Amino acid sequence: MALICCENVVLGYDGKKIAENLNFTVHAGDYLCVVGENGSGKSTLMKTLLGLKAPLGGKITMAKELRGSQIGYLPQRTETQRDFPASVWEVVLSGCLGGCGLRPFYSPAQKQKARNNMEKLGVSNLAKRCFRELSGGQQQRVLLARALCAAGKLLLMDEPVAGLDPAATEEMYAIIQKLNGEGVTILMVSHDLTAALSHASHILHVGHTQQFFGSRESYLQSPVGRQYFAQMGGERHV
């Protein structure tokens, strides 16, 4: 089942084009990595899919199943996030806000969902800790648990391992792979091309002049893929 379909989409801001002619489809269960040069429009694409920016052209079709609180979003980490003065429980539970509607409180089902996601991400024991006191890897797992409280079908992530040490990076990739195996559709922006090609089922290359969408195997055989892979110093065994 197609969750997102983009046809000839043009990305940009203030009327200035960043990327154009984007054509791709995200199906339920996909693990799509978005790669490309800095400034090519990857983060802008995420914001456009979230409805935070309007495309400058083209058409984006979202499945009815994604309407409401069915999309979770894990943005790039910022200093503000790192210093957020709230408990882990409060941060995770806030992911349910989109499903509260006019109710000024969380339902028992939402609280149970938050507890389940904390357990799934291994942060239940941190519930009473202040978020800003956690390590980078712990903070990312907490934020991912928060995103899962909003996600029913699709999880969007913008550089989820940026700034993490190697051990925390591997742990985060393993968690994301597990979530995908459990049926969560993944759409992730990544500068880590080797990891993207190791885990993703599909690759979307966003560039100023060249675009690509297809399987990771096809990407490696494409001119744009070979050129970018060599540029990034990748190894062919992935």
Tab-separated table of C-alpha atoms in Angstrom:
chain	number	residue	atom	x	y	z
A	1	MET	CA	0.000	0.000	0.000
A	2	ALA	CA	1.365	3.425	-1.000
A	3	LEU	CA	1.584	5.839	1.952
A	4	ILE	CA	3.232	8.764	0.150
A	5	CYS	CA	3.410	9.540	-3.545
A	6	CYS	CA	5.431	12.511	-4.821
A	7	GLU	CA	5.071	13.556	-8.461
A	8	ASN	CA	7.385	16.168	-9.995
A	9	VAL	CA	7.751	17.870	-6.629
A	10	VAL	CA	9.729	21.110	-6.416
A	11	LEU	CA	11.297	22.010	-3.065
A	12	GLY	CA	12.399	25.406	-1.870
A	13	TYR	CA	11.695	28.413	0.303
A	14	ASP	CA	10.975	32.096	-0.306
A	15	GLY	CA	10.273	31.196	-3.928
A	16	LYS	CA	13.812	29.866	-4.430
A	17	LYS	CA	14.105	26.345	-5.846
A	18	ILE	CA	16.419	23.888	-4.079
A	19	ALA	CA	15.447	20.638	-5.799
A	20	GLU	CA	12.962	19.729	-8.502
A	21	ASN	CA	11.532	16.785	-10.417
A	22	LEU	CA	11.307	14.608	-7.304
A	23	ASN	CA	9.339	11.454	-8.076
A	24	PHE	CA	9.090	8.671	-5.511
A	25	THR	CA	6.620	6.476	-3.651
A	26	VAL	CA	6.821	5.192	-0.087
A	27	HIS	CA	4.965	1.939	0.554
A	28	ALA	CA	3.996	0.459	3.896
A	29	GLY	CA	6.983	-1.377	5.375
A	30	ASP	CA	9.626	0.468	3.326
A	31	TYR	CA	12.886	1.701	4.818
A	32	LEU	CA	13.763	4.713	2.675
A	33	CYS	CA	16.988	6.661	3.190
A	34	VAL	CA	17.288	10.144	1.732
A	35	VAL	CA	20.873	11.015	0.781
A	36	GLY	CA	22.610	13.787	-1.123
A	37	GLU	CA	24.958	16.730	-0.868
A	38	ASN	CA	24.660	19.371	1.852
A	39	GLY	CA	22.059	21.971	0.969
A	40	SER	CA	20.383	19.759	-1.625
A	41	GLY	CA	16.986	19.899	0.100
A	42	LYS	CA	16.852	16.773	2.267
A	43	SER	CA	15.650	18.491	5.441
A	44	THR	CA	13.351	20.706	3.394
A	45	LEU	CA	11.785	17.557	1.974
A	46	MET	CA	11.050	16.305	5.498
A	47	LYS	CA	9.427	19.590	6.473
A	48	THR	CA	7.405	19.552	3.261
A	49	LEU	CA	6.140	16.021	3.911
A	50	LEU	CA	5.162	17.107	7.424
A	51	GLY	CA	3.168	20.020	6.016
A	52	LEU	CA	5.473	22.607	7.595
A	53	LYS	CA	6.429	23.918	4.154
A	54	ALA	CA	4.435	23.948	0.944
A	55	PRO	CA	6.048	22.508	-2.197
A	56	LEU	CA	6.814	25.087	-4.873
A	57	GLY	CA	5.405	22.723	-7.463
A	58	GLY	CA	4.256	19.200	-8.169
A	59	LYS	CA	1.909	16.983	-6.191
A	60	ILE	CA	2.214	15.118	-2.881
A	61	THR	CA	-0.452	12.525	-2.130
A	62	MET	CA	-0.760	11.114	1.379
A	63	ALA	CA	-2.734	7.958	2.158
A	64	LYS	CA	-5.853	8.522	4.253
A	65	GLU	CA	-4.294	6.293	6.915
A	66	LEU	CA	-1.636	8.972	7.548
A	67	ARG	CA	-4.081	11.706	8.416
A	68	GLY	CA	-4.277	12.708	12.047
A	69	SER	CA	-1.648	11.460	14.458
A	70	GLN	CA	-0.119	8.710	12.344
A	71	ILE	CA	3.279	10.282	11.546
A	72	GLY	CA	6.119	10.432	14.057
A	73	TYR	CA	8.977	12.872	13.566
A	74	LEU	CA	12.491	12.775	15.011
A	75	PRO	CA	14.194	16.064	14.010
A	76	GLN	CA	17.876	16.852	14.093
A	77	ARG	CA	19.126	17.332	17.634
A	78	THR	CA	19.562	20.927	18.785
A	79	GLU	CA	21.045	22.536	21.888
A	80	THR	CA	17.522	23.499	22.953
A	81	GLN	CA	16.459	19.866	22.848
A	82	ARG	CA	19.517	18.719	24.777
A	83	ASP	CA	18.789	21.181	27.605
A	84	PHE	CA	15.034	20.616	27.789
A	85	PRO	CA	14.119	20.833	31.527
A	86	ALA	CA	11.507	18.076	31.728
A	87	SER	CA	11.416	14.503	32.940
A	88	VAL	CA	11.825	11.621	30.523
A	89	TRP	CA	8.225	10.590	31.209
A	90	GLU	CA	6.948	14.077	30.326
A	91	VAL	CA	8.979	14.173	27.114
A	92	VAL	CA	7.770	10.769	25.904
A	93	LEU	CA	4.138	11.357	26.871
A	94	SER	CA	4.112	14.679	24.996
A	95	GLY	CA	4.284	12.643	21.790
A	96	CYS	CA	0.624	11.782	22.388
A	97	LEU	CA	-0.490	15.431	22.283
A	98	GLY	CA	-1.643	15.168	18.672
A	99	GLY	CA	-4.186	12.532	19.669
A	100	CYS	CA	-5.690	14.477	22.563
A	101	GLY	CA	-8.035	16.571	20.446
A	102	LEU	CA	-9.978	18.939	22.697
A	103	ARG	CA	-9.261	16.879	25.805
A	104	PRO	CA	-6.992	18.757	28.272
A	105	PHE	CA	-5.529	15.505	29.580
A	106	TYR	CA	-3.960	12.245	28.449
A	107	SER	CA	-6.132	9.146	28.345
A	108	PRO	CA	-5.182	5.903	30.128
A	109	ALA	CA	-4.584	4.359	26.681
A	110	GLN	CA	-2.141	7.135	25.747
A	111	LYS	CA	-0.248	6.742	29.021
A	112	GLN	CA	-0.012	3.004	28.417
A	113	LYS	CA	1.252	3.644	24.889
A	114	ALA	CA	3.965	5.897	26.310
A	115	ARG	CA	4.961	3.226	28.838
A	116	ASN	CA	5.061	0.576	26.091
A	117	ASN	CA	7.283	2.707	23.873
A	118	MET	CA	9.618	3.527	26.753
A	119	GLU	CA	9.974	-0.170	27.438
A	120	LYS	CA	10.536	-0.884	23.742
A	121	LEU	CA	13.338	1.707	23.623
A	122	GLY	CA	14.851	0.606	26.925
A	123	VAL	CA	14.307	3.889	28.786
A	124	SER	CA	11.667	2.856	31.348
A	125	ASN	CA	14.235	3.046	34.117
A	126	LEU	CA	14.908	6.688	33.192
A	127	ALA	CA	11.288	7.846	33.566
A	128	LYS	CA	11.938	10.193	36.494
A	129	ARG	CA	15.299	11.467	35.259
A	130	CYS	CA	15.634	14.984	33.873
A	131	PHE	CA	16.026	14.805	30.100
A	132	ARG	CA	18.955	17.206	29.992
A	133	GLU	CA	20.964	15.008	32.369
A	134	LEU	CA	21.009	12.075	29.923
A	135	SER	CA	23.739	11.066	27.492
A	136	GLY	CA	23.305	11.787	23.796
A	137	GLY	CA	22.364	8.183	23.030
A	138	GLN	CA	19.835	8.091	25.868
A	139	GLN	CA	18.285	11.361	24.715
A	140	GLN	CA	17.852	10.033	21.183
A	141	ARG	CA	16.140	6.881	22.466
A	142	VAL	CA	13.801	9.026	24.566
A	143	LEU	CA	12.999	11.251	21.585
A	144	LEU	CA	12.437	8.188	19.430
A	145	ALA	CA	10.022	6.812	22.037
A	146	ARG	CA	8.244	10.177	21.888
A	147	ALA	CA	8.031	10.011	18.085
A	148	LEU	CA	6.591	6.491	18.304
A	149	CYS	CA	3.794	7.826	20.499
A	150	ALA	CA	2.717	9.890	17.501
A	151	ALA	CA	3.546	7.354	14.796
A	152	GLY	CA	1.011	4.767	13.872
A	153	LYS	CA	2.238	4.103	10.351
A	154	LEU	CA	5.265	6.221	9.470
A	155	LEU	CA	8.385	7.513	11.207
A	156	LEU	CA	10.337	10.427	9.703
A	157	MET	CA	13.874	10.972	10.996
A	158	ASP	CA	16.363	13.708	10.162
A	159	GLU	CA	19.956	12.616	10.897
A	160	PRO	CA	19.012	10.501	13.949
A	161	VAL	CA	22.614	9.517	14.763
A	162	ALA	CA	24.260	12.916	14.302
A	163	GLY	CA	26.590	13.672	17.201
A	164	LEU	CA	26.378	10.201	18.734
A	165	ASP	CA	29.429	8.116	19.581
A	166	PRO	CA	30.031	4.902	17.572
A	167	ALA	CA	28.430	2.614	20.180
A	168	ALA	CA	25.304	4.771	20.472
A	169	THR	CA	25.160	5.055	16.673
A	170	GLU	CA	25.150	1.277	16.207
A	171	GLU	CA	22.552	0.922	18.926
A	172	MET	CA	20.284	3.491	17.260
A	173	TYR	CA	20.574	1.824	13.847
A	174	ALA	CA	19.725	-1.551	15.429
A	175	ILE	CA	16.635	-0.042	17.088
A	176	ILE	CA	15.459	1.543	13.829
A	177	GLN	CA	15.981	-1.748	11.962
A	178	LYS	CA	13.956	-3.577	14.620
A	179	LEU	CA	11.112	-1.061	14.402
A	180	ASN	CA	11.025	-1.470	10.636
A	181	GLY	CA	10.902	-5.246	11.072
A	182	GLU	CA	7.889	-4.753	13.343
A	183	GLY	CA	6.023	-2.932	10.586
A	184	VAL	CA	6.921	0.741	11.065
A	185	THR	CA	7.659	2.464	7.750
A	186	ILE	CA	10.909	4.449	7.938
A	187	LEU	CA	11.881	7.581	6.021
A	188	MET	CA	15.282	8.801	7.171
A	189	VAL	CA	17.665	11.542	6.080
A	190	SER	CA	21.260	10.393	6.478
A	191	HIS	CA	24.791	11.570	5.689
A	192	ASP	CA	26.045	8.088	6.557
A	193	LEU	CA	25.888	6.531	3.108
A	194	THR	CA	27.477	3.220	4.121
A	195	ALA	CA	24.913	2.743	6.899
A	196	ALA	CA	22.099	3.814	4.585
A	197	LEU	CA	23.083	1.193	2.032
A	198	SER	CA	23.454	-1.425	4.748
A	199	HIS	CA	19.987	-0.948	6.247
A	200	ALA	CA	17.644	0.720	3.763
A	201	SER	CA	15.401	-1.035	1.272
A	202	HIS	CA	15.237	2.057	-0.961
A	203	ILE	CA	17.351	5.134	-1.615
A	204	LEU	CA	16.217	8.616	-2.617
A	205	HIS	CA	19.112	10.763	-3.810
A	206	VAL	CA	18.252	14.449	-3.757
A	207	GLY	CA	20.648	16.624	-5.743
A	208	HIS	CA	20.758	20.019	-7.388
A	209	THR	CA	21.109	18.475	-10.862
A	210	GLN	CA	20.561	14.716	-10.471
A	211	GLN	CA	17.843	12.716	-8.706
A	212	PHE	CA	17.473	9.010	-8.090
A	213	PHE	CA	14.848	6.780	-6.522
A	214	GLY	CA	14.955	2.995	-6.380
A	215	SER	CA	16.291	0.000	-4.519
A	216	ARG	CA	19.684	0.244	-2.816
A	217	GLU	CA	21.047	-2.302	-5.302
A	218	SER	CA	19.895	-0.171	-8.246
A	219	TYR	CA	21.373	2.928	-6.631
A	220	LEU	CA	24.823	1.354	-6.491
A	221	GLN	CA	24.605	0.580	-10.204
A	222	SER	CA	23.341	4.034	-11.211
A	223	PRO	CA	25.688	6.810	-12.413
A	224	VAL	CA	24.559	9.163	-9.634
A	225	GLY	CA	24.989	6.434	-7.028
A	226	ARG	CA	28.453	5.384	-8.204
A	227	GLN	CA	29.612	8.991	-8.350
A	228	TYR	CA	28.274	9.921	-4.914
A	229	PHE	CA	29.489	6.675	-3.341
A	230	ALA	CA	33.017	7.295	-4.616
A	231	GLN	CA	32.833	10.925	-3.501
A	232	MET	CA	31.866	9.839	0.020
A	233	GLY	CA	34.640	7.234	0.163
A	234	GLY	CA	32.285	4.259	0.486
A	235	GLU	CA	33.249	0.635	0.166
A	236	ARG	CA	31.563	-1.636	-2.334
A	237	HIS	CA	30.907	-4.498	0.104
A	238	VAL	CA	27.837	-2.863	1.670
